[in-house]
mmCIF file of C-alpha atoms and ligand atoms in Angstrom:
data_model
loop_
_atom_site.group_PDB
_atom_site.id
_atom_site.type_symbol
_atom_site.label_atom_id
_atom_site.label_comp_id
_atom_site.label_asym_id
_atom_site.label_seq_id
_atom_site.Cartn_x
_atom_site.Cartn_y
_atom_site.Cartn_z
ATOM 1 C CA UNK B 1 32.953 40.816 -35.369
ATOM 2 C CA UNK B 2 31.142 38.383 -33.097
ATOM 3 C CA UNK B 3 31.787 35.515 -35.510
ATOM 4 C CA UNK B 4 35.444 36.371 -35.660
ATOM 5 C CA UNK B 5 35.642 36.420 -31.843
ATOM 6 C CA UNK B 6 34.047 32.975 -31.630
ATOM 7 C CA UNK B 7 36.361 31.651 -34.309
ATOM 8 C CA UNK B 8 39.416 32.985 -32.524
ATOM 9 C CA UNK B 9 38.253 31.597 -29.228
ATOM 10 C CA UNK B 10 38.009 28.123 -30.737
ATOM 11 C CA UNK B 11 41.459 28.530 -32.234
ATOM 12 C CA UNK B 12 42.948 29.570 -28.893
ATOM 13 C CA UNK B 13 41.236 26.714 -27.143
ATOM 14 C CA UNK B 14 42.691 24.178 -29.577
ATOM 15 C CA UNK B 15 46.165 25.648 -29.596
ATOM 16 C CA UNK B 16 48.611 23.038 -28.370
ATOM 17 C CA UNK B 17 51.279 24.392 -26.050
ATOM 18 C CA UNK B 18 53.839 21.671 -25.450
ATOM 19 C CA UNK B 19 57.011 23.588 -24.686
ATOM 20 C CA UNK B 20 58.718 26.955 -24.325
ATOM 21 C CA UNK B 21 58.660 27.558 -28.091
ATOM 22 C CA UNK B 22 54.984 27.011 -28.639
ATOM 23 C CA UNK B 23 54.257 29.063 -25.513
ATOM 24 C CA UNK B 24 56.141 32.028 -26.987
ATOM 25 C CA UNK B 25 54.456 31.568 -30.364
ATOM 26 C CA UNK B 26 51.092 31.559 -28.643
ATOM 27 C CA UNK B 27 51.938 34.828 -26.897
ATOM 28 C CA UNK B 28 53.040 36.502 -30.126
ATOM 29 C CA UNK B 29 50.049 35.234 -32.085
ATOM 30 C CA UNK B 30 47.363 36.312 -29.648
ATOM 31 C CA UNK B 31 48.586 38.488 -26.816
ATOM 32 C CA UNK B 32 51.305 40.724 -28.270
ATOM 33 C CA UNK B 33 50.708 44.290 -29.474
ATOM 34 C CA UNK B 34 50.422 43.064 -33.036
ATOM 35 C CA UNK B 35 48.601 39.875 -32.072
ATOM 36 C CA UNK B 36 45.173 38.904 -33.293
ATOM 37 C CA UNK B 37 43.299 40.093 -30.240
ATOM 38 C CA UNK B 38 44.839 43.555 -30.581
ATOM 39 C CA UNK B 39 43.753 43.544 -34.207
ATOM 40 C CA UNK B 40 40.189 42.940 -33.088
ATOM 41 C CA UNK B 41 40.419 45.703 -30.476
ATOM 42 C CA UNK B 42 41.591 48.041 -33.243
ATOM 43 C CA UNK B 43 38.516 47.121 -35.292
ATOM 44 C CA UNK B 44 36.236 47.767 -32.306
ATOM 45 C CA UNK B 45 35.768 51.424 -33.218
ATOM 46 C CA UNK B 46 33.929 50.360 -36.378
ATOM 47 C CA UNK B 47 31.356 48.333 -34.471
ATOM 48 C CA UNK B 48 27.938 50.033 -34.576
ATOM 49 C CA UNK B 49 27.055 51.765 -31.259
ATOM 50 C CA UNK B 50 24.123 49.465 -30.435
ATOM 51 C CA UNK B 51 26.398 46.364 -30.610
ATOM 52 C CA UNK B 52 29.309 47.916 -28.714
ATOM 53 C CA UNK B 53 28.262 46.717 -25.273
ATOM 54 C CA UNK B 54 27.902 43.021 -26.180
ATOM 55 C CA UNK B 55 30.872 42.901 -28.466
ATOM 56 C CA UNK B 56 33.088 44.712 -25.952
ATOM 57 C CA UNK B 57 32.190 42.155 -23.313
ATOM 58 C CA UNK B 58 32.985 39.248 -25.655
ATOM 59 C CA UNK B 59 36.256 40.818 -26.615
ATOM 60 C CA UNK B 60 37.313 41.299 -23.008
ATOM 61 C CA UNK B 61 36.378 37.708 -22.218
ATOM 62 C CA UNK B 62 38.434 36.490 -25.137
ATOM 63 C CA UNK B 63 41.446 38.444 -23.989
ATOM 64 C CA UNK B 64 41.143 37.078 -20.469
ATOM 65 C CA UNK B 65 40.706 33.549 -21.795
ATOM 66 C CA UNK B 66 43.916 33.765 -23.803
ATOM 67 C CA UNK B 67 45.833 35.372 -20.916
ATOM 68 C CA UNK B 68 44.759 32.621 -18.521
ATOM 69 C CA UNK B 69 45.716 29.887 -20.943
ATOM 70 C CA UNK B 70 49.096 31.544 -21.324
ATOM 71 C CA UNK B 71 49.836 31.957 -17.594
ATOM 72 C CA UNK B 72 48.520 28.492 -16.704
ATOM 73 C CA UNK B 73 50.762 26.830 -19.232
ATOM 74 C CA UNK B 74 53.706 28.973 -18.285
ATOM 75 C CA UNK B 75 53.419 27.855 -14.687
ATOM 76 C CA UNK B 76 52.973 24.226 -15.688
ATOM 77 C CA UNK B 77 56.063 24.280 -17.874
ATOM 78 C CA UNK B 78 58.240 25.888 -15.233
ATOM 79 C CA UNK B 79 57.118 23.299 -12.670
ATOM 80 C CA UNK B 80 57.877 20.459 -15.039
ATOM 81 C CA UNK B 81 61.299 21.897 -15.647
ATOM 82 C CA UNK B 82 61.992 22.208 -11.943
ATOM 83 C CA UNK B 83 60.873 18.668 -11.205
ATOM 84 C CA UNK B 84 62.843 17.253 -14.094
ATOM 85 C CA UNK B 85 66.022 18.979 -13.077
ATOM 86 C CA UNK B 86 66.032 18.302 -9.317
ATOM 87 C CA UNK B 87 63.975 15.219 -8.507
ATOM 88 C CA UNK B 88 64.511 11.682 -9.627
ATOM 89 C CA UNK B 89 61.002 10.303 -9.478
ATOM 90 C CA UNK B 90 62.250 6.757 -9.808
ATOM 91 C CA UNK B 91 64.114 6.942 -6.487
ATOM 92 C CA UNK B 92 62.565 4.976 -3.613
ATOM 93 C CA UNK B 93 60.828 7.218 -1.020
ATOM 94 C CA UNK B 94 62.153 7.782 2.483
ATOM 95 C CA UNK B 95 60.677 5.159 4.802
ATOM 96 C CA UNK B 96 58.089 6.946 6.960
ATOM 97 C CA UNK B 97 57.311 5.236 10.260
ATOM 98 C CA UNK B 98 53.536 4.888 10.391
ATOM 99 C CA UNK B 99 51.940 5.427 13.784
ATOM 100 C CA UNK B 100 49.488 3.007 15.352
ATOM 101 C CA UNK B 101 46.845 3.531 17.996
ATOM 102 C CA UNK B 102 47.654 2.462 21.499
ATOM 103 C CA UNK B 103 45.938 -0.861 22.329
ATOM 104 C CA UNK B 104 44.139 0.765 25.269
ATOM 105 C CA UNK B 105 42.699 3.417 22.935
ATOM 106 C CA UNK B 106 41.674 0.761 20.428
ATOM 107 C CA UNK B 107 39.780 -1.264 23.014
ATOM 108 C CA UNK B 108 38.298 1.816 24.715
ATOM 109 C CA UNK B 109 36.983 3.054 21.359
ATOM 110 C CA UNK B 110 35.629 -0.370 20.557
ATOM 111 C CA UNK B 111 33.798 -0.539 23.896
ATOM 112 C CA UNK B 112 32.324 2.928 23.293
ATOM 113 C CA UNK B 113 31.258 1.847 19.833
ATOM 114 C CA UNK B 114 29.604 -1.350 21.101
ATOM 115 C CA UNK B 115 27.575 0.451 23.773
ATOM 116 C CA UNK B 116 26.695 3.435 21.620
ATOM 117 C CA UNK B 117 24.978 1.018 19.228
ATOM 118 C CA UNK B 118 22.460 0.214 21.959
ATOM 119 C CA UNK B 119 21.839 3.790 23.029
ATOM 120 C CA UNK B 120 24.513 4.486 25.639
ATOM 121 C CA UNK B 121 26.003 7.982 25.722
ATOM 122 C CA UNK B 122 29.526 8.749 26.918
ATOM 123 C CA UNK B 123 30.094 10.867 30.018
ATOM 124 C CA UNK B 124 33.264 11.887 31.740
ATOM 125 C CA UNK B 125 34.156 13.142 35.178
ATOM 126 C CA UNK B 126 37.214 14.614 36.915
ATOM 127 C CA UNK B 127 40.278 12.503 37.767
ATOM 128 C CA UNK B 128 40.915 14.649 40.835
ATOM 129 C CA UNK B 129 37.856 13.960 42.955
ATOM 130 C CA UNK B 130 36.596 14.228 46.510
ATOM 131 C CA UNK B 131 35.847 11.353 48.851
ATOM 132 C CA UNK B 132 32.162 12.151 48.668
ATOM 133 C CA UNK B 133 31.900 11.181 44.985
ATOM 134 C CA UNK B 134 34.389 8.325 45.119
ATOM 135 C CA UNK B 135 33.227 6.721 48.359
ATOM 136 C CA UNK B 136 30.549 8.270 50.528
ATOM 137 C CA UNK B 137 27.758 8.681 48.010
ATOM 138 C CA UNK B 138 28.569 5.224 46.663
ATOM 139 C CA UNK B 139 27.626 3.768 50.023
ATOM 140 C CA UNK B 140 31.133 2.967 51.276
ATOM 141 C CA UNK B 141 31.155 2.627 55.063
ATOM 142 C CA UNK B 142 33.292 5.216 56.818
ATOM 143 C CA UNK B 143 35.788 2.537 57.849
ATOM 144 C CA UNK B 144 35.988 0.844 54.428
ATOM 145 C CA UNK B 145 39.612 -0.151 53.676
ATOM 146 C CA UNK B 146 39.564 1.561 50.237
ATOM 147 C CA UNK B 147 39.521 4.861 52.109
ATOM 148 C CA UNK B 148 42.908 3.980 53.522
ATOM 149 C CA UNK B 149 46.117 5.749 52.416
ATOM 150 C CA UNK B 150 47.430 2.355 51.392
ATOM 151 C CA UNK B 151 44.956 2.116 48.545
ATOM 152 C CA UNK B 152 44.166 5.677 47.595
ATOM 153 C CA UNK B 153 46.342 8.619 46.566
ATOM 154 C CA UNK B 154 45.210 11.518 48.692
ATOM 155 C CA UNK B 155 46.030 15.006 47.522
ATOM 156 C CA UNK B 156 44.722 16.821 50.538
ATOM 157 C CA UNK B 157 43.504 15.281 53.754
ATOM 158 C CA UNK B 158 40.788 17.350 55.399
ATOM 159 C CA UNK B 159 39.701 16.734 58.928
ATOM 160 C CA UNK B 160 36.052 16.479 58.028
ATOM 161 C CA UNK B 161 34.678 19.822 59.159
ATOM 162 C CA UNK B 162 31.046 20.657 58.572
ATOM 163 C CA UNK B 163 31.810 23.453 56.131
ATOM 164 C CA UNK B 164 34.320 21.558 53.986
ATOM 165 C CA UNK B 165 34.178 17.888 54.714
ATOM 166 C CA UNK B 166 35.838 16.347 51.690
ATOM 167 C CA UNK B 167 39.297 14.935 51.228
ATOM 168 C CA UNK B 168 40.730 15.625 47.789
ATOM 169 C CA UNK B 169 42.064 12.501 46.083
ATOM 170 C CA UNK B 170 42.723 10.784 42.766
ATOM 171 C CA UNK B 171 39.695 8.692 41.867
ATOM 172 C CA UNK B 172 40.254 4.983 42.416
ATOM 173 C CA UNK B 173 37.442 3.975 40.061
ATOM 174 C CA UNK B 174 35.191 5.512 37.419
ATOM 175 C CA UNK B 175 32.127 4.730 39.553
ATOM 176 C CA UNK B 176 32.471 8.337 40.740
ATOM 177 C CA UNK B 177 31.178 9.442 37.319
ATOM 178 C CA UNK B 178 27.937 7.514 38.035
ATOM 179 C CA UNK B 179 27.372 9.811 40.977
ATOM 180 C CA UNK B 180 28.121 12.951 38.973
ATOM 181 C CA UNK B 181 25.765 11.884 36.185
ATOM 182 C CA UNK B 182 22.930 10.963 38.562
ATOM 183 C CA UNK B 183 23.337 14.244 40.457
ATOM 184 C CA UNK B 184 22.895 16.178 37.238
ATOM 185 C CA UNK B 185 20.502 14.177 35.090
ATOM 186 C CA UNK B 186 17.033 12.737 35.430
ATOM 187 C CA UNK B 187 16.227 9.126 34.457
ATOM 188 C CA UNK B 188 16.192 7.514 31.990
ATOM 189 C CA UNK B 189 19.979 7.554 32.128
ATOM 190 C CA UNK B 190 21.983 5.257 29.904
ATOM 191 C CA UNK B 191 25.675 6.098 29.828
ATOM 192 C CA UNK B 192 29.198 4.743 29.907
ATOM 193 C CA UNK B 193 32.176 6.553 31.405
ATOM 194 C CA UNK B 194 35.669 5.642 30.279
ATOM 195 C CA UNK B 195 38.646 7.174 32.047
ATOM 196 C CA UNK B 196 41.869 6.913 34.012
ATOM 197 C CA UNK B 197 41.935 5.731 37.597
ATOM 198 C CA UNK B 198 44.690 5.680 40.215
ATOM 199 C CA UNK B 199 45.568 3.299 43.005
ATOM 200 C CA UNK B 200 48.400 3.253 45.450
ATOM 201 C CA UNK B 201 49.844 -0.067 44.315
ATOM 202 C CA UNK B 202 53.374 -1.331 43.706
ATOM 203 C CA UNK B 203 53.836 -1.713 39.943
ATOM 204 C CA UNK B 204 54.071 -5.321 38.783
ATOM 205 C CA UNK B 205 52.945 -7.503 35.865
ATOM 206 C CA UNK B 206 49.473 -7.727 37.439
ATOM 207 C CA UNK B 207 49.010 -4.312 39.098
ATOM 208 C CA UNK B 208 49.680 -0.708 38.209
ATOM 209 C CA UNK B 209 49.161 2.629 39.928
ATOM 210 C CA UNK B 210 47.465 4.089 36.823
ATOM 211 C CA UNK B 211 45.008 2.229 34.665
ATOM 212 C CA UNK B 212 41.760 2.701 32.783
ATOM 213 C CA UNK B 213 38.192 1.690 33.467
ATOM 214 C CA UNK B 214 34.821 1.953 31.790
ATOM 215 C CA UNK B 215 31.789 2.386 33.972
ATOM 216 C CA UNK B 216 28.299 1.612 32.718
ATOM 217 C CA UNK B 217 25.035 2.885 34.176
ATOM 218 C CA UNK B 218 21.401 2.413 33.235
ATOM 219 C CA UNK B 219 18.692 3.934 35.418
ATOM 220 C CA UNK B 220 15.016 3.968 34.441
ATOM 221 C CA UNK B 221 11.695 2.471 35.514
ATOM 222 C CA UNK B 222 11.617 -1.332 35.689
ATOM 223 C CA UNK B 223 15.284 -1.998 34.963
ATOM 224 C CA UNK B 224 16.000 -5.573 35.999
ATOM 225 C CA UNK B 225 18.913 -7.915 36.530
ATOM 226 C CA UNK B 226 17.801 -9.721 33.356
ATOM 227 C CA UNK B 227 18.407 -6.479 31.406
ATOM 228 C CA UNK B 228 21.885 -6.322 32.882
ATOM 229 C CA UNK B 229 22.684 -9.896 31.946
ATOM 230 C CA UNK B 230 21.457 -9.524 28.390
ATOM 231 C CA UNK B 231 23.397 -6.286 27.899
ATOM 232 C CA UNK B 232 26.584 -7.894 29.198
ATOM 233 C CA UNK B 233 26.131 -10.939 26.978
ATOM 234 C CA UNK B 234 25.684 -8.659 23.969
ATOM 235 C CA UNK B 235 28.784 -6.715 24.982
ATOM 236 C CA UNK B 236 30.958 -9.825 25.499
ATOM 237 C CA UNK B 237 30.012 -11.343 22.165
ATOM 238 C CA UNK B 238 30.654 -8.072 20.340
ATOM 239 C CA UNK B 239 34.090 -7.640 21.919
ATOM 240 C CA UNK B 240 35.293 -11.236 22.032
ATOM 241 C CA UNK B 241 33.353 -12.976 19.286
ATOM 242 C CA UNK B 242 30.070 -14.843 19.019
ATOM 243 C CA UNK B 243 31.347 -18.058 20.610
ATOM 244 C CA UNK B 244 32.125 -16.470 23.954
ATOM 245 C CA UNK B 245 30.062 -17.532 26.965
ATOM 246 C CA UNK B 246 29.550 -15.543 30.150
ATOM 247 C CA UNK B 247 29.031 -16.533 33.752
ATOM 248 C CA UNK B 248 27.944 -14.399 36.698
ATOM 249 C CA UNK B 249 29.191 -15.114 40.209
ATOM 250 C CA UNK B 250 27.701 -13.501 43.322
ATOM 251 C CA UNK B 251 29.977 -10.835 44.765
ATOM 252 C CA UNK B 252 29.940 -7.699 46.893
ATOM 253 C CA UNK B 253 30.320 -4.015 46.085
ATOM 254 C CA UNK B 254 29.084 -1.282 48.428
ATOM 255 C CA UNK B 255 27.211 0.498 45.612
ATOM 256 C CA UNK B 256 25.293 -2.444 44.124
ATOM 257 C CA UNK B 257 22.824 -4.903 45.587
ATOM 258 C CA UNK B 258 22.814 -7.645 44.504
ATOM 259 C CA UNK B 259 26.339 -7.621 43.072
ATOM 260 C CA UNK B 260 28.107 -9.998 40.743
ATOM 261 C CA UNK B 261 31.338 -10.542 38.908
ATOM 262 C CA UNK B 262 31.259 -11.608 35.305
ATOM 263 C CA UNK B 263 33.655 -14.118 33.764
ATOM 264 C CA UNK B 264 34.036 -14.892 30.084
ATOM 265 C CA UNK B 265 34.929 -18.307 28.744
ATOM 266 C CA UNK B 266 38.692 -18.503 28.230
ATOM 267 C CA UNK B 267 39.413 -17.394 24.676
ATOM 268 C CA UNK B 268 42.769 -19.183 24.664
ATOM 269 C CA UNK B 269 41.517 -22.724 25.333
ATOM 270 C CA UNK B 270 37.838 -22.132 24.535
ATOM 271 C CA UNK B 271 36.868 -23.154 28.072
ATOM 272 C CA UNK B 272 38.653 -26.503 28.273
ATOM 273 C CA UNK B 273 41.176 -25.241 30.802
ATOM 274 C CA UNK B 274 44.743 -23.982 30.214
ATOM 275 C CA UNK B 275 47.425 -22.132 32.135
ATOM 276 C CA UNK B 276 45.972 -18.691 31.243
ATOM 277 C CA UNK B 277 42.646 -19.535 32.925
ATOM 278 C CA UNK B 278 44.460 -21.679 35.491
ATOM 279 C CA UNK B 279 42.559 -24.736 34.377
ATOM 280 C CA UNK B 280 39.133 -23.237 35.154
ATOM 281 C CA UNK B 281 38.053 -22.345 31.606
ATOM 282 C CA UNK B 282 36.943 -18.893 32.815
ATOM 283 C CA UNK B 283 38.498 -15.419 32.951
ATOM 284 C CA UNK B 284 37.235 -12.634 35.182
ATOM 285 C CA UNK B 285 36.228 -9.505 33.276
ATOM 286 C CA UNK B 286 34.071 -7.111 35.261
ATOM 287 C CA UNK B 287 32.006 -6.224 38.319
ATOM 288 C CA UNK B 288 28.322 -5.379 38.135
ATOM 289 C CA UNK B 289 25.014 -5.282 39.952
ATOM 290 C CA UNK B 290 21.788 -3.427 40.599
ATOM 291 C CA UNK B 291 22.424 0.120 41.783
ATOM 292 C CA UNK B 292 21.950 0.166 45.565
ATOM 293 C CA UNK B 293 18.856 2.206 46.534
ATOM 294 C CA UNK B 294 21.067 4.148 48.983
ATOM 295 C CA UNK B 295 23.130 5.364 46.034
ATOM 296 C CA UNK B 296 20.073 6.430 44.048
ATOM 297 C CA UNK B 297 18.754 8.287 47.043
ATOM 298 C CA UNK B 298 22.071 10.008 47.773
ATOM 299 C CA UNK B 299 22.035 11.293 44.195
ATOM 300 C CA UNK B 300 18.473 12.595 44.411
ATOM 301 C CA UNK B 301 16.775 9.825 42.422
ATOM 302 C CA UNK B 302 13.632 8.224 43.813
ATOM 303 C CA UNK B 303 14.580 4.570 44.585
ATOM 304 C CA UNK B 304 10.931 3.523 44.717
ATOM 305 C CA UNK B 305 10.148 4.697 41.223
ATOM 306 C CA UNK B 306 13.471 3.889 39.575
ATOM 307 C CA UNK B 307 15.889 0.984 39.482
ATOM 308 C CA UNK B 308 19.167 0.664 37.677
ATOM 309 C CA UNK B 309 22.118 -1.508 36.909
ATOM 310 C CA UNK B 310 25.808 -0.647 36.834
ATOM 311 C CA UNK B 311 28.971 -2.360 35.751
ATOM 312 C CA UNK B 312 32.630 -1.491 35.697
ATOM 313 C CA UNK B 313 35.643 -3.013 34.026
ATOM 314 C CA UNK B 314 39.346 -2.429 33.566
ATOM 315 C CA UNK B 315 40.275 -1.594 29.981
ATOM 316 C CA UNK B 316 43.760 -3.056 30.479
ATOM 317 C CA UNK B 317 42.105 -6.249 31.656
ATOM 318 C CA UNK B 318 39.775 -6.387 28.632
ATOM 319 C CA UNK B 319 42.745 -5.699 26.343
ATOM 320 C CA UNK B 320 44.802 -8.436 28.008
ATOM 321 C CA UNK B 321 42.014 -10.936 27.448
ATOM 322 C CA UNK B 322 41.378 -9.849 23.886
ATOM 323 C CA UNK B 323 44.990 -9.784 22.734
ATOM 324 C CA UNK B 324 46.670 -12.182 25.177
ATOM 325 C CA UNK B 325 48.955 -9.562 26.736
ATOM 326 C CA UNK B 326 50.389 -10.932 29.974
ATOM 327 C CA UNK B 327 52.149 -7.954 31.555
ATOM 328 C CA UNK B 328 50.401 -4.674 32.472
ATOM 329 C CA UNK B 329 53.642 -2.738 32.362
ATOM 330 C CA UNK B 330 53.828 -3.133 28.584
ATOM 331 C CA UNK B 331 50.966 -0.654 28.202
ATOM 332 C CA UNK B 332 52.954 2.159 29.773
ATOM 333 C CA UNK B 333 56.450 1.587 28.467
ATOM 334 C CA UNK B 334 55.831 2.901 24.946
ATOM 335 C CA UNK B 335 58.051 0.281 23.368
ATOM 336 C CA UNK B 336 57.174 0.518 19.691
ATOM 337 C CA UNK B 337 57.957 -3.160 19.133
ATOM 338 C CA UNK B 338 54.941 -3.840 21.348
ATOM 339 C CA UNK B 339 52.748 -0.985 20.083
ATOM 340 C CA UNK B 340 53.374 -1.752 16.409
ATOM 341 C CA UNK B 341 51.523 -5.026 16.723
ATOM 342 C CA UNK B 342 48.178 -3.288 17.149
ATOM 343 C CA UNK B 343 46.567 -2.142 13.968
ATOM 344 C CA UNK B 344 42.919 -1.434 13.508
ATOM 345 C CA UNK B 345 40.323 0.027 11.234
ATOM 346 C CA UNK B 346 38.580 1.782 14.103
ATOM 347 C CA UNK B 347 39.735 5.328 14.657
HETATM 348 N N1 DAH I 1 34.228 0.199 40.763
HETATM 349 C C1 DAH I 1 34.551 -1.203 40.786
HETATM 350 C C2 DAH I 1 36.056 -1.380 40.853
HETATM 351 O O1 DAH I 1 36.765 -0.457 40.644
HETATM 352 C C3 DAH I 1 34.024 -1.890 39.567
HETATM 353 C C4 DAH I 1 32.548 -1.977 39.567
HETATM 354 C C5 DAH I 1 31.923 -3.069 40.145
HETATM 355 C C6 DAH I 1 31.774 -0.986 39.012
HETATM 356 C C7 DAH I 1 30.552 -3.194 40.148
HETATM 357 C C8 DAH I 1 30.387 -1.090 39.001
HETATM 358 C C9 DAH I 1 29.787 -2.214 39.594
HETATM 359 O O2 DAH I 1 29.597 -0.158 38.482
HETATM 360 O O3 DAH I 1 28.451 -2.277 39.573
HETATM 361 O O4 DAH I 1 36.498 -2.449 41.107
#
């Protein structure tokens, strides 16, 4: 009996089902009441009792094997029939519009990628902030013009009572995330913070009331200005190509001392001077400096033991320089003729 089962199994396996007719013949030959498997089941009663268990199992397997082959082929044939009758596979497909990433997302992701390769984490903070995190703890004097309604969108003006002293506002820069990170973490801290910022500006080709920044912060023992410079050079060459040069100019920010602004060599003219760089050969990219000891102290970090550097840049600005976009408004208009031009491998 076992030999016969094996033989039949091989036969079923080899059976070619290539249409409705052979499918029906297969069913009659093996699965019908008078089919070969039924014949074997009929003979089962003559199997000696000690072999019944094994043989019964083999027989059941055989039956299942044949039934599965039958139903699988039946389904396949009915699908083929359906496809053949209703779909012309030679027709051209409908044109699907393929989406692209927004240029700001592309450049933000690239910046994150560049810094994560040298150990920077990503941290985020709230867009609706208080003046303490946006200004006071960052060492802004109480009469600093950025605190003025002209520059900042205030949500709720508070009169500065002892119990609840903070105005609620939309953050004007991502430097506020520095403060939040330093309040909550112990050095060494090495992080970047991308995000949206808001300023009370009339919208034009060169200014917008919403834009994006990335803040960078490194606080540890013995962090020096040389570390900052080297990190920024690495960053600029990764984002703009190995031929780019950088230059640091002294500047002022309340939260860094000393402070600088970094320019990159003009990637349009290569530094010779053109109308994009206004003949100077340089394009301004970001602000940076050594974290002011007052800021470290306000955030509960010992300014004697630790030093740090910080930098901040506009993502729209970096994107403009990288792709030669000359009008900020293009980023917000969602015109697909503009957006379609940005394709990238980076997700
Ligand atoms: N927060 C500054 C701005 O919005 C940019 C900036 C400058 C950030 C210097 C920094 C820095 O961290 O060190 O213009």
